[in-house]
């Protein structure tokens, strides 16, 4: 944060005839002919007027402010009764001010304008009473009657003072104007009274002249007005003064990046090292300045001769693959002191191209300490501060030791997709309106909708492991608005699963990893249906179309239950009374039991499962390979392909035994009446046990 | 928040204390050590990651234990203490200052705990004299000495009095301690035991300190319907800063609400106030919750259960961390009213990675290149995916409307070299007329425009003269149009019209124009 009270600054340029005088600083502008055409005498150097030097240095002041604080730090330029720009953000740039100054033009020596500077100062006070956009917003948002918006400002006036008496006269004028305009402002709605004002008078004399007035430190003129007087010769002296002032006013510091390797203009094969001096907010070096002792040797007088101190940091040639983004405590905009110099523009262009440069603190011990980074974001260059001291975050506890650290089947790939779908982007202007919820609130709602049914681990879910089958239902159901096509797609997905069930296709149950087979398929389908219902039900309230999908799902699910044989029906009724959790528990028990079985038992069970659910199997040769047909689905090889084919051919040659064709299982049921008596007893038994 | 415990080891700390009917004789120092142990035990239970250092002081000072998380090593070190001469705060405070700056820099928040016996000393070096001297330094009356307070880093300063609360000397010394704390101006308190000196009253006093300054943060990390109890280390501090128009004061919420995700390279390296490890904390939070109800044996059972299951129950933080790490993304998280941060996977030098929360400056515009955070919309709101169908675009960074001076061709003629470079550019184009006619006039008008803005009308004449001379130096092979254009430009520059900013100097229409233009 720059200093408080730098929100509004007004620069007053004295347009009196005095400023039409020469600044007395000679200026060479004709260098080309000297080098290339020896016969020609170069044009004589020209001099700038005092006015020109003032305008130029003020433009530099503005350039620094606008580069480092493009918003919230406002500067207006006033000359005479004319104002070059407004407080509005669109007017806060150098171009506007320059264009308007061109219209004003330089003062003329023969003009008689005695009280020009008083006029300018009065105008400045008047302008300060105008609220900025930010102040206006604050004022209108205030609900409390008592509250007021702070209105502070600074007036920088470049003028020529004739005597100490004139200084007192000017201070008096400003003080009077301030009180007068403030009381006027109290009465109107579109003006703000001034709480506090700082007046900076800069007495400018041509180079080599002796000033008649002396500098005065900051002193109080009235309770709401402080004043100070600076004396400066024109030309580069005034420039240095303005840079010093802008640094003081906005709490800036200077950094010199040293050792930037740069190709020579004349000789491209050799490179020399250059330095570039940058300005930025002091916070960037807060740690360095606070620690005091560590800063020795790092802080040297400015190499640009600005009369300020600068922190030297060494350029580190960037590696091509700097993926690691260091944690930064601050990031502040910079501006080069000499913006158009070759080293400066080389550095800035390099950074604007997207590369980042690390800066190293030269240490006597020789250890490498990277303390800052220069990088551009969106066409602006920032200096980032990287902490160099020990971190209290060192050696953090390992994730695997913490809560949930030993779970290995997180749905990370799915969550990555989830994150991508919940990415944010700056809203288009058409998406923002006062009376609607903010885009970020909408983003949170989107997150809420998409996470309503989101099991964290693979073993907790079936439906999210069978994406290829139920797509696009999980993607569509979370949408805020559905259209008819979406509903159709979802219904298709549901029908597809119905189809799967009727074909008795395996479900991707990975609860036991690669080895085991998991709970029985019938069980799996029931679990799957209940999961799917949970998912759809959670969204059913979103819109009537969502409800339609739920209705469809419930319809599809019901017939499945009623279609089952009496034995199954009883079982499912029995189960439905229980809660979902116990259902899962049951399947876990099944799995456990299954694991305890011998290989032989497992095979039988698998065969049993298969035959029971898919109706009668085709008759096949009992002799030969023990491997059932289904097994070959996993690891096919040439032999298995061949034997399967042969088996298939053979099986076609047999005629199915009528009893088996009618029966439900592999074996034809004999003595059916006896079986029916036993049914009740069996129903309570676990199914696996009954098969043994 | 690393802690410096500064223990007074002056002779007066060895004064005996009679505790109740106990015949065994204890010194104040033993009570102090008991107090420190109370604090250390609190760390073991609530903030294992806290760094602590113990400094001993009397007239001189020394660091007994460097900053460590190893509580046991501190306890062991405290059992072997010697006694020295008198209490003196000046050297120890300066010592702590250097110690901390060397170890942690000035950006880390600290807790400094002075443990003393309420004996202010006499003569030079006594607390009274020292404070008097420091005040005159701060007032600028004495300039050859430095005052160690305020510390150059953010630190609360606490004073723990190992003294009977009804000790008459205490009423004089407490205001002096308070002055120390005020000099530091970063908060802190003077603690006095409630009740006569005893192990239990000292323990209670240190427990008060522990409860007020070392209470861990417990909160809920929420991502839509996915939730997880978490704790943050270090606990986030209150934000308090004077801004241009208001004093901004904010505290972090107990719910950390993920709003959406961004790619790491889009958010790049934003400025952050502080960083915090995010650790899943279902167990501890549950425990807290249970403590609120009345704790019974039943809860102990549950504790054992949960301790055993800790690693096996899926935790959202682990899922989030793993995904953020692989995908190189961050989660934009709302941490308070108008206050945001980001969650990301952070790896320390040992290649161990953790889930980290970085807090931005309060306000929705904390990271300029992602724009107003409140204006970040879910991509589902866009008709066209802003990241592109193949994830090959990015809507970031948000570019400001204006270009900065270094990103555009601005005119600076403070130094002669700047002006010379611009003039040379015009001359270079002049030599290549009529091929470079367009560029020639563009540069010419650019310089002219700047000269007018600066009120530098002298330059217009000078430039006119330069172009005229250039015209005389044209080689015989030059295109006839070159001479015509140069003369035209020179004349225009010196004419009345040249000082009118509303006008531009246009190329002279010649018979050759059709051949050369375009």
Coordinates of C-alpha atoms in Angstrom, one line a residue, chain B residues 51-496:
Chain B
X51 CA 8.7 -24.0 16.9
X52 CA 10.0 -23.0 20.3
X53 CA 13.3 -21.6 21.5
X54 CA 14.3 -20.9 25.1
X55 CA 16.5 -18.0 25.9
X56 CA 17.9 -17.4 29.4
X57 CA 18.6 -13.9 30.6
X58 CA 19.9 -12.0 33.5
X59 CA 22.3 -9.2 32.9
X60 CA 23.5 -11.1 29.9
X61 CA 21.5 -13.6 27.7
X62 CA 22.1 -16.8 25.9
X63 CA 20.0 -19.1 23.7
X64 CA 19.5 -22.3 25.7
X65 CA 17.6 -24.2 23.0
X66 CA 17.5 -23.2 19.3
X67 CA 14.1 -23.2 17.6
X68 CA 12.8 -26.7 17.6
X69 CA 9.6 -28.8 17.4
X70 CA 11.2 -31.3 19.8
X71 CA 9.4 -30.5 23.0
X72 CA 11.3 -33.2 25.0
X73 CA 14.7 -31.6 24.2
X74 CA 13.5 -28.4 25.7
X75 CA 12.2 -30.1 28.8
X76 CA 15.5 -31.8 29.3
X77 CA 17.5 -28.6 28.8
X78 CA 15.4 -26.9 31.4
X79 CA 16.4 -29.3 34.1
X80 CA 20.0 -28.1 34.0
X81 CA 19.9 -24.4 34.8
X82 CA 22.4 -22.2 36.7
X83 CA 21.7 -18.9 38.3
X84 CA 23.2 -15.6 37.4
X85 CA 23.1 -12.1 38.6
X86 CA 20.4 -9.5 38.1
X87 CA 17.4 -9.1 35.8
X88 CA 18.0 -6.8 32.8
X89 CA 15.6 -6.6 29.9
X90 CA 17.6 -4.5 27.5
X91 CA 20.1 -7.0 26.3
X92 CA 17.7 -9.9 26.1
X93 CA 15.2 -8.0 24.0
X94 CA 17.9 -6.9 21.6
X95 CA 19.2 -10.4 21.6
X96 CA 15.8 -11.9 20.8
X97 CA 15.4 -9.4 18.0
X98 CA 18.7 -10.4 16.3
X99 CA 18.0 -14.1 16.9
X100 CA 14.6 -14.0 15.3
X101 CA 15.6 -11.8 12.3
X102 CA 18.4 -14.2 11.5
X103 CA 16.3 -17.3 11.8
X104 CA 12.9 -16.2 10.4
X105 CA 13.4 -12.8 8.8
X106 CA 10.9 -10.1 9.6
X107 CA 7.8 -11.5 7.9
X108 CA 7.1 -14.3 10.3
X109 CA 4.8 -13.7 13.2
X110 CA 6.2 -14.6 16.6
X111 CA 5.3 -14.9 20.3
X112 CA 7.7 -13.6 22.8
X113 CA 7.1 -14.7 26.4
X114 CA 9.2 -13.1 29.1
X115 CA 9.1 -15.1 32.4
X116 CA 10.3 -13.1 35.3
X117 CA 9.5 -12.6 39.0
X118 CA 8.1 -9.1 39.1
X119 CA 11.4 -7.7 40.5
X120 CA 12.1 -4.4 38.6
X121 CA 15.6 -4.0 39.8
X122 CA 17.4 -0.8 40.8
X123 CA 19.8 1.7 39.3
X124 CA 20.9 1.7 35.7
X125 CA 19.7 -1.4 33.8
X126 CA 16.6 -1.6 36.0
X127 CA 13.3 -1.7 34.1
X128 CA 12.4 1.9 35.1
X129 CA 15.6 3.4 33.9
X130 CA 15.6 1.3 30.7
X131 CA 12.1 2.4 29.8
X132 CA 13.0 6.0 30.5
X133 CA 16.0 5.8 28.2
X134 CA 13.9 4.1 25.4
X135 CA 11.3 6.7 25.6
X136 CA 13.8 9.5 25.1
X137 CA 15.2 7.6 22.1
X138 CA 11.8 7.2 20.5
X139 CA 11.1 10.9 21.1
X140 CA 14.3 11.6 19.2
X141 CA 16.2 13.1 22.1
X142 CA 18.9 10.5 22.1
X143 CA 20.1 9.3 18.8
X144 CA 23.3 7.3 19.5
X145 CA 21.5 4.3 20.9
X146 CA 18.8 2.0 19.5
X147 CA 15.7 0.8 21.2
X148 CA 15.1 -2.9 20.7
X149 CA 11.3 -2.3 20.8
X150 CA 9.2 -2.4 18.7
X151 CA 10.6 -5.6 17.3
X152 CA 11.3 -5.4 13.5
X153 CA 9.0 -8.4 13.1
X154 CA 5.3 -8.9 14.1
X155 CA 5.4 -10.3 17.6
X156 CA 3.1 -10.4 20.6
X157 CA 5.0 -9.7 23.8
X158 CA 3.8 -11.4 27.0
X159 CA 5.1 -11.0 30.5
X160 CA 4.5 -13.9 32.9
X161 CA 5.0 -12.9 36.6
X162 CA 6.1 -15.6 38.9
X163 CA 5.0 -13.6 41.9
X164 CA 2.2 -13.6 44.5
X165 CA -0.6 -11.5 43.2
X166 CA -0.8 -9.7 46.6
X167 CA 2.9 -8.8 46.5
X168 CA 3.0 -5.0 47.0
X169 CA 5.9 -4.5 44.6
X170 CA 3.8 -6.0 41.8
X171 CA 1.4 -3.0 41.6
X172 CA 4.4 -0.8 40.7
X173 CA 6.0 -3.2 38.2
X174 CA 2.9 -4.2 36.3
X175 CA 2.4 -0.8 34.7
X176 CA 6.1 -0.9 33.6
X177 CA 5.6 -4.3 32.0
X178 CA 2.6 -2.9 30.3
X179 CA 4.7 -0.1 29.0
X180 CA 7.1 -2.7 27.5
X181 CA 4.2 -4.3 25.7
X182 CA 2.9 -0.9 24.5
X183 CA 6.3 0.0 23.2
X184 CA 6.3 -3.1 21.1
X185 CA 2.7 -2.1 20.0
X186 CA 1.8 -5.5 18.6
X187 CA -0.3 -6.8 21.4
X188 CA 0.3 -9.1 24.4
X189 CA -0.6 -9.2 28.0
X190 CA 0.9 -9.2 31.5
X191 CA -0.1 -12.5 33.3
X192 CA -0.3 -12.7 37.1
X193 CA -1.2 -15.9 38.8
X194 CA -4.7 -16.1 40.3
X195 CA -4.1 -17.0 43.9
X196 CA -0.9 -17.6 45.8
X197 CA 2.2 -19.1 44.2
X198 CA 1.8 -22.8 43.7
X199 CA 2.3 -25.3 41.0
X200 CA -1.4 -25.2 40.2
X201 CA -1.8 -21.5 40.1
X202 CA 1.3 -21.2 37.8
X203 CA -0.1 -24.0 35.6
X204 CA -3.4 -22.2 35.3
X205 CA -1.7 -19.0 34.4
X206 CA 0.3 -20.6 31.6
X207 CA -2.8 -22.4 30.5
X208 CA -4.6 -19.1 30.1
X209 CA -1.8 -17.9 27.9
X210 CA -1.9 -21.1 25.8
X211 CA -5.7 -20.9 25.4
X212 CA -5.6 -17.3 24.2
X213 CA -2.6 -17.4 21.9
X214 CA -2.2 -21.0 20.8
X215 CA -5.7 -22.1 20.0
X216 CA -5.6 -24.2 16.8
X217 CA -7.9 -23.4 13.9
X218 CA -10.6 -25.9 13.2
X219 CA -12.8 -25.5 10.2
X220 CA -14.7 -27.1 7.5
X221 CA -13.3 -27.4 4.0
X222 CA -16.3 -27.5 1.6
X223 CA -16.4 -28.1 -2.1
X224 CA -20.1 -28.2 -3.0
X225 CA -21.3 -31.3 -1.2
X226 CA -17.9 -32.7 -0.5
X227 CA -16.7 -31.8 2.9
X228 CA -13.9 -32.4 5.3
X229 CA -12.9 -31.1 8.7
X230 CA -9.6 -29.5 8.6
X231 CA -7.1 -27.7 10.7
X232 CA -4.7 -25.0 9.5
X233 CA -1.1 -24.5 10.5
X234 CA -0.2 -21.9 11.4
X235 CA -3.6 -20.7 12.5
X236 CA -4.6 -17.7 10.3
X237 CA -4.2 -14.3 11.9
X238 CA -6.7 -11.5 12.0
X239 CA -6.2 -9.0 9.2
X240 CA -6.1 -5.4 10.2
X241 CA -4.8 -2.7 7.9
X242 CA -5.5 0.9 7.2
X243 CA -6.4 1.4 3.6
X244 CA -6.9 4.7 1.8
X245 CA -10.5 5.1 2.9
X246 CA -11.2 2.6 5.6
X247 CA -9.6 0.4 8.3
X248 CA -10.0 -3.1 7.0
X249 CA -10.4 -5.7 9.7
X250 CA -11.2 -9.3 8.9
X251 CA -11.1 -12.7 10.5
X252 CA -11.1 -16.0 8.7
X253 CA -14.3 -18.0 8.6
X254 CA -14.7 -21.4 10.0
X255 CA -15.8 -22.6 6.6
X256 CA -13.4 -22.6 3.7
X257 CA -15.6 -22.6 0.7
X258 CA -14.2 -23.7 -2.6
X259 CA -15.7 -21.7 -5.4
X260 CA -14.1 -23.2 -8.4
X261 CA -10.8 -24.1 -10.0
X262 CA -8.1 -22.4 -12.1
X263 CA -5.0 -23.7 -13.8
X264 CA -1.8 -23.0 -11.9
X265 CA -0.2 -21.2 -14.8
X266 CA -3.2 -18.9 -15.1
X267 CA -3.0 -17.8 -11.4
X268 CA 0.8 -17.9 -11.8
X269 CA 2.5 -16.5 -8.7
X270 CA 0.0 -14.3 -6.9
X271 CA 1.0 -12.2 -3.9
X272 CA -0.1 -13.8 -0.7
X273 CA -0.4 -12.7 2.9
X274 CA 0.3 -16.0 4.5
X275 CA 0.5 -19.7 3.8
X276 CA -1.1 -22.4 5.8
X277 CA -0.9 -26.2 5.8
X278 CA -4.3 -27.8 5.4
X279 CA -4.5 -31.0 7.5
X280 CA -7.5 -33.2 7.7
X281 CA -8.8 -33.1 11.3
X282 CA -12.0 -35.1 11.6
X283 CA -10.6 -36.8 14.7
X284 CA -9.7 -33.7 16.6
X285 CA -12.7 -31.8 15.6
X286 CA -14.9 -34.6 16.7
X287 CA -13.0 -34.6 20.0
X288 CA -13.7 -31.0 20.4
X289 CA -17.3 -31.5 19.6
X290 CA -17.5 -34.2 22.1
X291 CA -15.8 -32.1 24.8
X292 CA -18.6 -29.7 24.4
X293 CA -21.0 -32.4 25.3
X294 CA -19.9 -34.1 28.5
X295 CA -17.0 -36.4 27.9
X296 CA -17.3 -40.0 29.1
X297 CA -15.6 -43.3 28.8
X298 CA -17.7 -43.9 25.7
X299 CA -15.9 -41.2 23.8
X300 CA -12.6 -42.7 24.7
X301 CA -13.6 -45.9 23.1
X302 CA -14.6 -44.0 20.0
X303 CA -11.3 -42.2 20.1
X304 CA -9.4 -45.5 19.9
X305 CA -11.6 -46.7 17.1
X306 CA -11.1 -43.5 15.1
X307 CA -7.3 -43.5 15.7
X308 CA -7.1 -47.0 14.2
X309 CA -9.3 -46.1 11.2
X310 CA -7.7 -42.7 10.6
X311 CA -5.7 -43.7 7.6
X312 CA -8.4 -45.9 6.0
X313 CA -11.4 -43.6 5.9
X314 CA -11.4 -41.6 2.7
X315 CA -10.7 -38.0 3.2
X316 CA -11.6 -35.2 0.8
X317 CA -8.3 -33.4 1.4
X318 CA -6.4 -36.3 0.1
X319 CA -8.5 -36.6 -3.0
X320 CA -8.3 -32.9 -3.6
X321 CA -4.6 -32.7 -3.0
X322 CA -3.9 -35.6 -5.4
X323 CA -6.0 -34.2 -8.1
X324 CA -4.7 -30.6 -7.8
X325 CA -1.2 -32.0 -7.9
X326 CA -1.6 -34.1 -11.0
X327 CA -3.7 -31.6 -12.9
X328 CA -1.6 -28.6 -11.9
X329 CA -4.6 -26.6 -10.7
X330 CA -5.6 -24.4 -7.7
X331 CA -8.9 -24.2 -6.0
X332 CA -10.1 -20.6 -5.5
X333 CA -11.5 -20.6 -2.0
X334 CA -13.6 -18.1 -0.1
X335 CA -12.2 -17.8 3.4
X336 CA -14.2 -14.9 4.7
X337 CA -16.4 -12.0 3.8
X338 CA -14.8 -10.5 0.7
X339 CA -11.7 -12.5 1.4
X340 CA -10.2 -15.3 -0.8
X341 CA -7.3 -17.7 -1.0
X342 CA -6.2 -20.6 -3.0
X343 CA -5.6 -24.2 -2.3
X344 CA -2.9 -26.0 -4.1
X345 CA -0.4 -28.8 -3.8
X346 CA 2.9 -27.6 -2.4
X347 CA 6.1 -29.6 -2.2
X348 CA 8.9 -28.7 0.2
X349 CA 12.5 -29.4 -0.7
X350 CA 12.2 -33.0 0.4
X351 CA 9.7 -33.8 -2.4
X352 CA 7.0 -34.4 0.1
X353 CA 3.9 -32.5 -0.9
X354 CA 1.0 -31.1 1.1
X355 CA -2.2 -29.3 0.6
X356 CA -1.6 -25.6 1.2
X357 CA -3.9 -22.6 1.6
X358 CA -2.4 -19.3 0.6
X359 CA -4.4 -16.2 1.6
X360 CA -4.7 -13.2 -0.7
X361 CA -5.1 -9.7 0.5
X362 CA -8.8 -9.2 1.5
X363 CA -10.9 -7.9 -1.4
X364 CA -12.0 -9.4 -4.6
X365 CA -9.3 -7.8 -6.7
X366 CA -6.3 -9.2 -4.9
X367 CA -4.8 -10.8 -8.0
X368 CA -4.9 -8.3 -10.7
X369 CA -4.3 -10.7 -13.6
X370 CA -7.3 -12.9 -12.8
X371 CA -9.6 -9.8 -12.4
X372 CA -12.4 -9.4 -9.9
X373 CA -12.8 -12.8 -8.2
X374 CA -16.5 -12.2 -7.8
X375 CA -16.8 -11.9 -11.5
X376 CA -15.4 -15.4 -12.1
X377 CA -18.1 -17.5 -13.7
X378 CA -18.5 -21.2 -14.1
X379 CA -17.5 -22.3 -17.6
X380 CA -21.0 -23.9 -17.9
X381 CA -22.4 -20.4 -18.1
X382 CA -20.6 -19.7 -21.4
X383 CA -22.0 -20.7 -24.7
X384 CA -18.5 -21.3 -25.9
X385 CA -16.0 -22.9 -23.6
X386 CA -13.5 -20.2 -22.7
X387 CA -10.8 -22.8 -22.4
X388 CA -11.5 -24.0 -25.9
X389 CA -13.0 -27.4 -27.0
X390 CA -9.6 -29.1 -26.8
X391 CA -8.5 -27.2 -23.7
X392 CA -6.0 -25.3 -25.8
X393 CA -7.0 -21.7 -24.8
X394 CA -7.2 -19.8 -21.6
X395 CA -9.3 -16.7 -20.7
X396 CA -6.4 -15.4 -18.6
X397 CA -4.7 -13.2 -17.9
X398 CA -7.2 -10.4 -17.7
X399 CA -5.6 -7.5 -19.5
X400 CA -5.9 -3.9 -18.3
X401 CA -7.4 -1.4 -20.7
X402 CA -4.3 0.8 -20.8
X403 CA -0.8 -0.4 -21.8
X404 CA 2.0 0.5 -19.5
X405 CA 4.7 2.9 -20.7
X406 CA 7.2 0.2 -21.4
X407 CA 4.8 -1.7 -23.5
X408 CA 4.1 1.2 -25.9
X409 CA 6.3 3.7 -27.6
X410 CA 6.2 6.6 -25.2
X411 CA 8.3 9.7 -25.7
X412 CA 10.9 10.6 -23.1
X413 CA 13.4 13.3 -23.9
X414 CA 14.7 13.9 -20.4
X415 CA 18.1 12.8 -21.6
X416 CA 19.5 14.0 -24.9
X417 CA 20.0 10.4 -26.0
X418 CA 16.2 9.8 -26.0
X419 CA 15.7 12.7 -28.4
X420 CA 18.6 11.7 -30.5
X421 CA 17.3 8.2 -31.0
X422 CA 13.9 9.5 -32.1
X423 CA 15.5 12.0 -34.5
X424 CA 17.7 9.3 -36.0
X425 CA 14.7 7.2 -36.7
X426 CA 13.2 10.0 -38.8
X427 CA 16.5 10.5 -40.6
X428 CA 16.9 6.8 -41.3
X429 CA 13.5 6.7 -42.9
X430 CA 14.3 10.0 -44.8
X431 CA 17.3 8.3 -46.4
X432 CA 15.0 5.6 -47.8
X433 CA 12.4 7.8 -49.3
X434 CA 10.1 7.2 -51.1
X435 CA 10.0 3.6 -50.0
X436 CA 9.6 4.4 -46.3
X437 CA 7.3 7.4 -46.9
X438 CA 4.6 6.1 -44.6
X439 CA 7.0 5.4 -41.8
X440 CA 8.7 8.7 -42.3
X441 CA 5.6 10.7 -41.9
X442 CA 4.4 8.6 -39.0
X443 CA 7.6 9.2 -37.0
X444 CA 7.7 12.8 -38.0
X445 CA 4.2 13.4 -36.7
X446 CA 4.9 11.4 -33.5
X447 CA 7.9 13.6 -32.7
X448 CA 5.9 16.7 -33.7
X449 CA 3.0 15.7 -31.5
X450 CA 5.3 15.2 -28.5
X451 CA 7.1 18.4 -29.2
X452 CA 3.8 20.2 -29.1
X453 CA 2.7 18.6 -25.9
X454 CA 6.0 19.5 -24.3
X455 CA 5.7 23.1 -25.7
X456 CA 9.0 22.4 -27.4
X457 CA 8.4 24.4 -30.5
X458 CA 12.1 25.1 -30.9
X459 CA 12.4 21.5 -32.0
X460 CA 10.1 21.9 -35.0
X461 CA 12.5 24.5 -36.5
X462 CA 15.5 22.3 -35.7
X463 CA 13.9 19.3 -37.3
X464 CA 13.0 21.3 -40.4
X465 CA 16.6 22.4 -40.7
X466 CA 17.8 18.8 -40.3
X467 CA 15.5 17.6 -43.1
X468 CA 16.6 20.4 -45.4
X469 CA 20.2 19.5 -44.9
X470 CA 19.3 15.8 -45.5
X471 CA 17.7 16.9 -48.8
X472 CA 21.0 18.6 -49.9
X473 CA 22.9 15.4 -49.1
X474 CA 20.7 13.1 -51.1
X475 CA 22.8 11.1 -53.6
X476 CA 22.4 11.6 -57.3
X477 CA 20.7 8.2 -57.6
X478 CA 18.0 9.1 -55.2
X479 CA 14.4 9.0 -56.4
X480 CA 13.2 12.5 -57.3
X481 CA 10.2 12.1 -55.0
X482 CA 12.6 12.0 -52.0
X483 CA 13.8 15.5 -52.4
X484 CA 10.2 16.7 -52.9
X485 CA 8.9 15.1 -49.8
X486 CA 11.8 16.3 -47.6
X487 CA 11.4 19.8 -48.8
X488 CA 7.7 19.6 -48.2
X489 CA 8.1 18.2 -44.7
X490 CA 10.7 20.8 -43.8
X491 CA 8.5 23.6 -45.0
X492 CA 5.5 22.3 -43.1
X493 CA 7.4 21.9 -39.9
X494 CA 8.4 25.6 -40.0
X495 CA 5.0 26.8 -41.0
X496 CA 2.3 28.3 -38.8

